[in-house]
mmCIF file of C-alpha atoms in Angstrom:
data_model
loop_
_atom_site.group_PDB
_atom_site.id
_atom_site.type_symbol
_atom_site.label_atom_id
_atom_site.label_comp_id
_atom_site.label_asym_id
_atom_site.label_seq_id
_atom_site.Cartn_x
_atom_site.Cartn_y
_atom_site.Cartn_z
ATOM 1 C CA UNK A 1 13.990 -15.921 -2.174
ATOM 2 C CA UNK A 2 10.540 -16.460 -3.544
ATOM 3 C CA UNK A 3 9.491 -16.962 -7.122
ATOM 4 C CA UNK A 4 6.548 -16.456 -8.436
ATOM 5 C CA UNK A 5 6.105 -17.387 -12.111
ATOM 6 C CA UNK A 6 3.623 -16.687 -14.250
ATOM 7 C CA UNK A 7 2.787 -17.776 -18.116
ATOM 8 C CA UNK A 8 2.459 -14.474 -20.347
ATOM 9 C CA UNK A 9 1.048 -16.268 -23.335
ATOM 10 C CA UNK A 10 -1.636 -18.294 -21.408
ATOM 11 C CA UNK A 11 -2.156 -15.736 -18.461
ATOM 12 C CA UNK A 12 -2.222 -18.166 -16.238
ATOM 13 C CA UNK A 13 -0.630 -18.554 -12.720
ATOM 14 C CA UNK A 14 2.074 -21.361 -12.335
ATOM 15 C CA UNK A 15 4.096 -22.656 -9.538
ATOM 16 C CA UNK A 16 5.558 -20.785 -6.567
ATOM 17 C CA UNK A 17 9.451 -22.061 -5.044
ATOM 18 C CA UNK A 18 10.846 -20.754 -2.059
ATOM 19 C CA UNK A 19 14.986 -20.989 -2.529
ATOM 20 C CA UNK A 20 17.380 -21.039 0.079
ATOM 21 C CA UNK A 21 20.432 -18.691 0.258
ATOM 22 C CA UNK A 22 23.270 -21.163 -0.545
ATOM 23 C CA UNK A 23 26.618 -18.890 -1.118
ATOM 24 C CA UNK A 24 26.799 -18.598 -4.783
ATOM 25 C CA UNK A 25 24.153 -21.106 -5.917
ATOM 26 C CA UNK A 26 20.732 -19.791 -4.232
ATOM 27 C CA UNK A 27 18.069 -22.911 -5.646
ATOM 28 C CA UNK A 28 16.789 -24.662 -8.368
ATOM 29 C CA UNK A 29 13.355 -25.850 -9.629
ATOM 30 C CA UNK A 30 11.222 -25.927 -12.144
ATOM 31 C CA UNK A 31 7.788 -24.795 -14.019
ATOM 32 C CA UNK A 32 5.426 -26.099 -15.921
ATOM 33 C CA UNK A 33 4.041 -24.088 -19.056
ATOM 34 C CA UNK A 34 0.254 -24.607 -18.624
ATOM 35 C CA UNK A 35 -2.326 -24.490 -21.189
ATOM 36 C CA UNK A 36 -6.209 -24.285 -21.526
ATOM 37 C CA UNK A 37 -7.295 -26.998 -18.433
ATOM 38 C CA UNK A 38 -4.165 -27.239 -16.816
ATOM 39 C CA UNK A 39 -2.887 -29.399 -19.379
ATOM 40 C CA UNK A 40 1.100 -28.694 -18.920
ATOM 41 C CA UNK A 41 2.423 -28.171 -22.541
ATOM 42 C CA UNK A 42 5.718 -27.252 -21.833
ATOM 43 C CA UNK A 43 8.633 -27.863 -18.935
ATOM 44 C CA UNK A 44 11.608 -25.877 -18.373
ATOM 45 C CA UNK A 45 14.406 -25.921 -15.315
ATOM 46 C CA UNK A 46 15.714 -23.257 -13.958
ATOM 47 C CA UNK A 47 18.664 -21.758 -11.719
ATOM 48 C CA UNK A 48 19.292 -18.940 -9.411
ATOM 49 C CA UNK A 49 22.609 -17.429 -8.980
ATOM 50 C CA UNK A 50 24.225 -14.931 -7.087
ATOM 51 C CA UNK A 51 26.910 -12.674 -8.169
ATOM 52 C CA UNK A 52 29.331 -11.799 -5.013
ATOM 53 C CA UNK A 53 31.542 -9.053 -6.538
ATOM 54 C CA UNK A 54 27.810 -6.738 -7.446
ATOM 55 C CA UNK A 55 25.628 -8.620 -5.274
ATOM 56 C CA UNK A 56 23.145 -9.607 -8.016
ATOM 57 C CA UNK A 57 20.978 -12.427 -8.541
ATOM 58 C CA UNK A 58 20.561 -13.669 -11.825
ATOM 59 C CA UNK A 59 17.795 -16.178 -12.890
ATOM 60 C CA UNK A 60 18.827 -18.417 -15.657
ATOM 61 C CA UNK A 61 16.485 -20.605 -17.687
ATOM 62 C CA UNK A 62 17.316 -23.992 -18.955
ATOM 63 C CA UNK A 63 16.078 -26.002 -21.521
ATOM 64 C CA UNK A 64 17.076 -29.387 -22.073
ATOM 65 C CA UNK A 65 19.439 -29.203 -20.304
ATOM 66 C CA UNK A 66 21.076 -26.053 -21.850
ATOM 67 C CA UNK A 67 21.291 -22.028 -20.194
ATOM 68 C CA UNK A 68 19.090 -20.388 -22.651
ATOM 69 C CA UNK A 69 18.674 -16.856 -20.844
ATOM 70 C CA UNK A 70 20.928 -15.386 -18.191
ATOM 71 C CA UNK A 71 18.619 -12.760 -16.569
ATOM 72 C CA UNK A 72 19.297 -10.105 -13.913
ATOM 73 C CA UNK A 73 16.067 -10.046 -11.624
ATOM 74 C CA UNK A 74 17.404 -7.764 -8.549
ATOM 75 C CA UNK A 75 19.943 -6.007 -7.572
ATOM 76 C CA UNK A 76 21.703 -6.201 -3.933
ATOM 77 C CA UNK A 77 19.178 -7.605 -1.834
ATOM 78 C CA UNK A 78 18.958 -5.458 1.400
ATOM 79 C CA UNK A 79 18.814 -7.838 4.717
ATOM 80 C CA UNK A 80 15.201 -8.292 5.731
ATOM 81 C CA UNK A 81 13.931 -6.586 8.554
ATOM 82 C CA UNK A 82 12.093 -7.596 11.960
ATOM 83 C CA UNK A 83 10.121 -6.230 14.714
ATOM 84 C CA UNK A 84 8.671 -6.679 18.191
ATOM 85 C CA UNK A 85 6.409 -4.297 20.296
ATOM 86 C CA UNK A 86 5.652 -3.824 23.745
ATOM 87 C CA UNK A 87 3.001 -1.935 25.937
ATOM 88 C CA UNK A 88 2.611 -1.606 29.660
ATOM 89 C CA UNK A 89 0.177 0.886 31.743
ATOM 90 C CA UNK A 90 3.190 2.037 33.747
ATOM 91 C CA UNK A 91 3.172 2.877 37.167
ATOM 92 C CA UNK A 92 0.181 5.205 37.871
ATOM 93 C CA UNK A 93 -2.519 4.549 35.633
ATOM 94 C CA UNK A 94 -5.025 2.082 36.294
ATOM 95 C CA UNK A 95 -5.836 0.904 32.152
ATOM 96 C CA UNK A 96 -3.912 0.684 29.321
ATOM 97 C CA UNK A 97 -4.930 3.123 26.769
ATOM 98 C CA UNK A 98 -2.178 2.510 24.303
ATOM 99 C CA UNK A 99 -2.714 0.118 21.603
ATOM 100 C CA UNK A 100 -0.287 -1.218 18.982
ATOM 101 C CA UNK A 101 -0.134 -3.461 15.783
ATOM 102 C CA UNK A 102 3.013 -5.254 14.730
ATOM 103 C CA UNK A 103 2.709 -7.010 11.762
ATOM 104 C CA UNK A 104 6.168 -7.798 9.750
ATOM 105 C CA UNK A 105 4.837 -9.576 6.477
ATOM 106 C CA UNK A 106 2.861 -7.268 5.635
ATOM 107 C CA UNK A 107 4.896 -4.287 6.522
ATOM 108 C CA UNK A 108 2.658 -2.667 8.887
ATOM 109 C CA UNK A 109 3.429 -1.055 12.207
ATOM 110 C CA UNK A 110 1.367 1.181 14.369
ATOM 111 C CA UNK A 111 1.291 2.941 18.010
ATOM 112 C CA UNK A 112 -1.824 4.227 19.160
ATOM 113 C CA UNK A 113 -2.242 6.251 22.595
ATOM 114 C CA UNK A 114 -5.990 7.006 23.634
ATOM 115 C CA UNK A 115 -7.258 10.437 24.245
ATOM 116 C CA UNK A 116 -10.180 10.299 27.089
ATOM 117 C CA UNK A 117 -9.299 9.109 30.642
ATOM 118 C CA UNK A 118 -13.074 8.278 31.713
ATOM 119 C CA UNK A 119 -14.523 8.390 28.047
ATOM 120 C CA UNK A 120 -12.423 5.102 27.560
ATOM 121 C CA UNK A 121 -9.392 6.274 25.119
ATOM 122 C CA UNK A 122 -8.356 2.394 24.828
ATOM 123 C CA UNK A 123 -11.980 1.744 22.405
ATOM 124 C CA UNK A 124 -10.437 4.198 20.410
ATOM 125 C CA UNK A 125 -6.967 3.213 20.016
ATOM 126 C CA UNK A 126 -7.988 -0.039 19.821
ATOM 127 C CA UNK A 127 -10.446 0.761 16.911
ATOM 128 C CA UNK A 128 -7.303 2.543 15.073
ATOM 129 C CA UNK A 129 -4.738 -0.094 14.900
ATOM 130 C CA UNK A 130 -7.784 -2.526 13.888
ATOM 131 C CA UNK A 131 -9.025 -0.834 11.094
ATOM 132 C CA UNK A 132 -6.121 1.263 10.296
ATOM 133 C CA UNK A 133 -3.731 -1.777 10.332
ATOM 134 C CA UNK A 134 -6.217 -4.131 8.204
ATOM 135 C CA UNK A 135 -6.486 -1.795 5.162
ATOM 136 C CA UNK A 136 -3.219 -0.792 5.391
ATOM 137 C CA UNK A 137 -2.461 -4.517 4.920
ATOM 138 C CA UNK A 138 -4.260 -4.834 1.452
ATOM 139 C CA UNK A 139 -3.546 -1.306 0.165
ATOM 140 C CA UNK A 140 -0.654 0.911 1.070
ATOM 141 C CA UNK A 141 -2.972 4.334 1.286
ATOM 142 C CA UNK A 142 -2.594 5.885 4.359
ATOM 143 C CA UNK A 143 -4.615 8.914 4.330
ATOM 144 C CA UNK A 144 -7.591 5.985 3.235
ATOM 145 C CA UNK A 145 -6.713 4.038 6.380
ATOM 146 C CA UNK A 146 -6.468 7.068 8.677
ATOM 147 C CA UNK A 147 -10.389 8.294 7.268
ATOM 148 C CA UNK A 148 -11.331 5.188 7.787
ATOM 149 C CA UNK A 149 -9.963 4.513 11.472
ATOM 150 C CA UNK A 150 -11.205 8.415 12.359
ATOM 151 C CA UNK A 151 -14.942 7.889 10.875
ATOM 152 C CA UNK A 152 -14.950 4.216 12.930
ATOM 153 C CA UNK A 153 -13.998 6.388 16.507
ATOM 154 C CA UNK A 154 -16.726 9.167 15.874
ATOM 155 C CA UNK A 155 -19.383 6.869 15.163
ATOM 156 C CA UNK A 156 -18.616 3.806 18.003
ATOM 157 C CA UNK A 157 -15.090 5.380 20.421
ATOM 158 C CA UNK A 158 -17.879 7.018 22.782
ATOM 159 C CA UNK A 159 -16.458 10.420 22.268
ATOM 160 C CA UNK A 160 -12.739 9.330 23.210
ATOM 161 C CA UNK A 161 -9.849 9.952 20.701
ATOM 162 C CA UNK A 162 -6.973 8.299 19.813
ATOM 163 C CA UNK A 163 -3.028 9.472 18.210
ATOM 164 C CA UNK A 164 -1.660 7.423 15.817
ATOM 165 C CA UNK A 165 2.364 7.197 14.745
ATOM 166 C CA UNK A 166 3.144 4.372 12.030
ATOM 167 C CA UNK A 167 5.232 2.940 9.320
ATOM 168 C CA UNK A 168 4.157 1.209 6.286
ATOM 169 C CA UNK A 169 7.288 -0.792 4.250
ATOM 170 C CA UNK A 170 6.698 0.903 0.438
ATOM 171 C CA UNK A 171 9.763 -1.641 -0.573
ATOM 172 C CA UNK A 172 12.266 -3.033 1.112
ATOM 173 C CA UNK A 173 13.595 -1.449 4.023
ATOM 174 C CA UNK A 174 11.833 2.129 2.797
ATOM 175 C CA UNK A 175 9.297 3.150 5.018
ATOM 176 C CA UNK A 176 6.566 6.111 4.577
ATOM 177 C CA UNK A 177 6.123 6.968 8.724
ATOM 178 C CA UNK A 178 3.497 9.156 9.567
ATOM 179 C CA UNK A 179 0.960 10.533 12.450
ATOM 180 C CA UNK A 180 -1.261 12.679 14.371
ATOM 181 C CA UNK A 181 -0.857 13.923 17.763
ATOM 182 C CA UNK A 182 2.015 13.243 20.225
ATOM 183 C CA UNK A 183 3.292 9.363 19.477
ATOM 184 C CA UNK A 184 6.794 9.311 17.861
ATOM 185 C CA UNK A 185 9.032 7.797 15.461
ATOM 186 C CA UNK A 186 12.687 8.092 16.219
ATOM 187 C CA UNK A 187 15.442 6.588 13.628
ATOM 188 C CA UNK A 188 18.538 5.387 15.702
ATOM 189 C CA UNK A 189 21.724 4.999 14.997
ATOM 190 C CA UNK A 190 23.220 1.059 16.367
ATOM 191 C CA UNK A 191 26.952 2.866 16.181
ATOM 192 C CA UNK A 192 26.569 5.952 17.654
ATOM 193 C CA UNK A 193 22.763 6.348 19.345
ATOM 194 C CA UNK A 194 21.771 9.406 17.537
ATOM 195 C CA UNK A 195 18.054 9.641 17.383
ATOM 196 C CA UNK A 196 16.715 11.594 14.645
ATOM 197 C CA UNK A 197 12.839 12.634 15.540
ATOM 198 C CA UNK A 198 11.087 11.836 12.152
ATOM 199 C CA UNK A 199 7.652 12.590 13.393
ATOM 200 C CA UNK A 200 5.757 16.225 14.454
ATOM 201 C CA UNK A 201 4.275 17.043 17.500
ATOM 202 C CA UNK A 202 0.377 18.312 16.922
ATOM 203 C CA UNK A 203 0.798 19.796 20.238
ATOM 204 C CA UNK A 204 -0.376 23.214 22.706
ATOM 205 C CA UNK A 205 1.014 24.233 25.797
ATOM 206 C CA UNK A 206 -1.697 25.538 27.953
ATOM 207 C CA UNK A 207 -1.136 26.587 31.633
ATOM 208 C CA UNK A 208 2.249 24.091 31.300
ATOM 209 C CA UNK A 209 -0.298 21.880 30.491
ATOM 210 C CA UNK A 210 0.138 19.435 26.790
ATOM 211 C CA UNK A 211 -2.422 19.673 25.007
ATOM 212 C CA UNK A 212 -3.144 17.353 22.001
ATOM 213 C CA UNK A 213 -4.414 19.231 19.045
ATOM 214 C CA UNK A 214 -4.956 16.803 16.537
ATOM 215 C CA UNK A 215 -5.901 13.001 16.957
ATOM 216 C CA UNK A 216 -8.508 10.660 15.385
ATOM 217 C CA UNK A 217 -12.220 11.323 16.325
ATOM 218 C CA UNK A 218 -11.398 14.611 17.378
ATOM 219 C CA UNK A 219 -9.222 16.483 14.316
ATOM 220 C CA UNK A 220 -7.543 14.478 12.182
ATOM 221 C CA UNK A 221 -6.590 16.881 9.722
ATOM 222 C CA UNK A 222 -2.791 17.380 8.669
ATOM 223 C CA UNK A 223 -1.245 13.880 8.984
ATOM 224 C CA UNK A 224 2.536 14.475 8.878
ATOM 225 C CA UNK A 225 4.211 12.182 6.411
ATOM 226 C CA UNK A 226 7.653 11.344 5.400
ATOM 227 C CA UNK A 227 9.856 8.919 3.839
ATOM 228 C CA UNK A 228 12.957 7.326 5.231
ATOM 229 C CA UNK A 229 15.426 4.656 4.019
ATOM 230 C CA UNK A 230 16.109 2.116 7.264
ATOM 231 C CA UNK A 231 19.758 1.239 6.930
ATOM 232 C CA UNK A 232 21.661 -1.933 8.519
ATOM 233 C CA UNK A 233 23.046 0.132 11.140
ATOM 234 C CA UNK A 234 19.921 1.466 12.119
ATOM 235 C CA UNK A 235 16.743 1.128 14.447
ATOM 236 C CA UNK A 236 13.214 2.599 13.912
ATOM 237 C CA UNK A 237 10.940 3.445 16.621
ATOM 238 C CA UNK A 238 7.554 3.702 17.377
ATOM 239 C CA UNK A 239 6.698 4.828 20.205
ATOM 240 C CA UNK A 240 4.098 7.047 22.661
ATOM 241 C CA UNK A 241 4.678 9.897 24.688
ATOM 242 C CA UNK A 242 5.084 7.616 27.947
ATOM 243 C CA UNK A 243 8.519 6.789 26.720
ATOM 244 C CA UNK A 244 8.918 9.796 24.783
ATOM 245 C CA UNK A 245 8.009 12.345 27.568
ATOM 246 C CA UNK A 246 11.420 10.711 29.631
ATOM 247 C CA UNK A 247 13.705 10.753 26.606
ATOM 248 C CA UNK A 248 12.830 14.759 26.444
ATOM 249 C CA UNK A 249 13.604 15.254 29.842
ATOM 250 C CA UNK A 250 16.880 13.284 30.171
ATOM 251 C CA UNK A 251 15.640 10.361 32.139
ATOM 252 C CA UNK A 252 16.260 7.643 29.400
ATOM 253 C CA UNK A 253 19.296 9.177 27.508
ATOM 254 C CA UNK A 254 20.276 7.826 24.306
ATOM 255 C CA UNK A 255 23.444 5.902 25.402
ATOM 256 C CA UNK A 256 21.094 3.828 27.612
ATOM 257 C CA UNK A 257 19.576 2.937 24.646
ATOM 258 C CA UNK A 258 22.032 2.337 22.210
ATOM 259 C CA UNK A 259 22.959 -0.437 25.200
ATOM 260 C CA UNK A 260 20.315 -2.061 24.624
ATOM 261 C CA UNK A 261 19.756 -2.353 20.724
ATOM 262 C CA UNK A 262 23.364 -3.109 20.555
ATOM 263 C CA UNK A 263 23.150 -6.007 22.957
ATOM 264 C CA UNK A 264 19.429 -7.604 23.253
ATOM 265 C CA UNK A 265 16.602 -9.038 20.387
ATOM 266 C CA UNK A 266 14.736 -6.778 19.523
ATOM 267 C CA UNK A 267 12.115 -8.805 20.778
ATOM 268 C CA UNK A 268 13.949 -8.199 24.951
ATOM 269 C CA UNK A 269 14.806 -4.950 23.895
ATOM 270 C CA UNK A 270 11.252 -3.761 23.578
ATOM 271 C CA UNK A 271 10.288 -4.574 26.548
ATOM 272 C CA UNK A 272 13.641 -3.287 28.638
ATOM 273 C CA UNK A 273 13.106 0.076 26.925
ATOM 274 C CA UNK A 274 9.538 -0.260 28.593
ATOM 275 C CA UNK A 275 11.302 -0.945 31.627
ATOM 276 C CA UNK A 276 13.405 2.020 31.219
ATOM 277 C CA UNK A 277 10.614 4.479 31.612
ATOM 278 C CA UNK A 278 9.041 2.256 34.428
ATOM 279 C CA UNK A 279 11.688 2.774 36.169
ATOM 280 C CA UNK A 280 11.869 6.786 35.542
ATOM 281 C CA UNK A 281 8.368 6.876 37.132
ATOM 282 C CA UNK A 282 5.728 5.045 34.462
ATOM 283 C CA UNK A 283 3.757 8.314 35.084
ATOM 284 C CA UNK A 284 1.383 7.371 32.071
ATOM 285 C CA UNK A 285 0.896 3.948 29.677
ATOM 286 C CA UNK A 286 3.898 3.012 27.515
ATOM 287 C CA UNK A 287 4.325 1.801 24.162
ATOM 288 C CA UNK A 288 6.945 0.726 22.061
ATOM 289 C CA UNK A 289 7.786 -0.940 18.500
ATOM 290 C CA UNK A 290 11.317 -1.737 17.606
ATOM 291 C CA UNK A 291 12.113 -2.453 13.373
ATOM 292 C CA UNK A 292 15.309 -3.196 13.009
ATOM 293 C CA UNK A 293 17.436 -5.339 10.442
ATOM 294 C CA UNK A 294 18.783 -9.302 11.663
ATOM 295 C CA UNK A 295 21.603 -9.693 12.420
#
């Protein structure tokens, strides 16, 4: 647990503590009431307890000695979460044109897959998660950090385009997942493998032929959005149409993977889902980003 105190009459920042989990007791320390200069003018102790029956933790403030305030300050903390991603070119492409970013403190995740073959889709998916991923880092906007990313391909992706699928932690364990193009976000189910497609397909079928009809640098108008709440019991994933393309088509079925988030890291399981689709023919790149809860 981290505490972050701060002095209302003064306005001024004090200190930060970093508590363990302990069974009932979680930590103790103490702050020091600052005034004008630093000068510390006051001292108090404090305590952090944890209610089992509710799940509450309650911060109490001492003085002298004595509980002054019992104060609830959360209720049931929800288990953190964690996440790995992996990316290969597969079996028949000669570059990588997927690009992902995977960043857990901040609550970012993205899975970009580059529109352009010979006009070099990896400079733009590689110019998405960068910008896309560092604003989305300071300020939770997404439709800011999508204009962004797109105006960055026009100007310097040399006419290539990229999708983009991602999910941005708005508190804990709530996500707001969104995209354009083909890349996917599935919700799984640890207990029974259901995977729920959160995600739309900006997609035409031409002469049995997919196209992509909306992407960054080429139309990236209508960004699908949605919320979700990630439970213990359940995976999120990012992920681009090389793995995607094999789920629709029955050649990695959802008991294969329900395997493997039941019995890997998430960390192994990334990459043996990549494997997965390797081994069904890695007909294009592959990318995918696991979130799940520790267990």
């Amino acid at each position: 647990i981290h505490v972050r105190t701060r002095n209302a009459i003064f306005s001024t920042p004090e200190n930060d503590f970093i508590l363990p989990s302990d069974r009932n007791f979680i930590g103790r320390g103490d702050w020091s009431f600052l005034g004008g200069h630093d000068k510390t003018i006051g001292h108090h102790q404090f305590t952090i307890l944890k209610d089992e029956t509710s799940g509450g933790f309650f911060l109490t403030r001492m003085s002298v000695g004595h509980a002054t305030e019992l104060t609830k300050i959360s209720e049931k903390v929800p288990p953190p979460v964690h996440a790995f991603g992996a990316t290969s070119r597969g079996r028949q492409r000669p570059n990588n044109e997927d690009a992902l970013f995977v960043h857990p403190a901040g609550g970012v995740y993205l899975v970009c897959d580059g529109v352009g073959g010979e006009k070099r889709g990896e400079i733009a998916s590689r110019a998405a998660v960068q910008t896309a991923g560092s604003l989305l880092g300071k300020k939770r906007n997404i439709p800011l950090a999508v204009s962004d990313a797109n105006a960055e391909i026009i100007t310097n992706g040399q006419g290539a385009a990229t999708t983009i699928v991602g999910a941005v932690e708005t508190s804990p364990n709530h996500f707001d997942v969104f995209n354009l193009g083909d890349s996917r976000a599935y919700r799984i189910n640890r207990q029974t493998g259901k995977m729920d497609l959160l995600t739309r397909d900006h997609v035409e079928i031409q002469t049995s032929r997919k196209i992509v009809t909306r992407a960054l640098g080429h139309n990236a108008s209508d960004l699908y959005r949605t919320n979700i709440s990630l439970q213990e019991d359940e995976f999120l994933l990012l992920c681009t149409d090389g793995f995607s393309d094999y789920v629709d088509k029955g050649d990695i079925t959802s008991d294969q993977i329900k395997f493997i988030l039941n019995n890997q890291p998430i960390n192994t399981a990334a990459k043996s889902l990549i494997a997965l689709a390797n081994r069904a023919g890695g007909k294009d790149n592959i990318t995918a980003v696991i979130i799940g809860h520790r267990r």
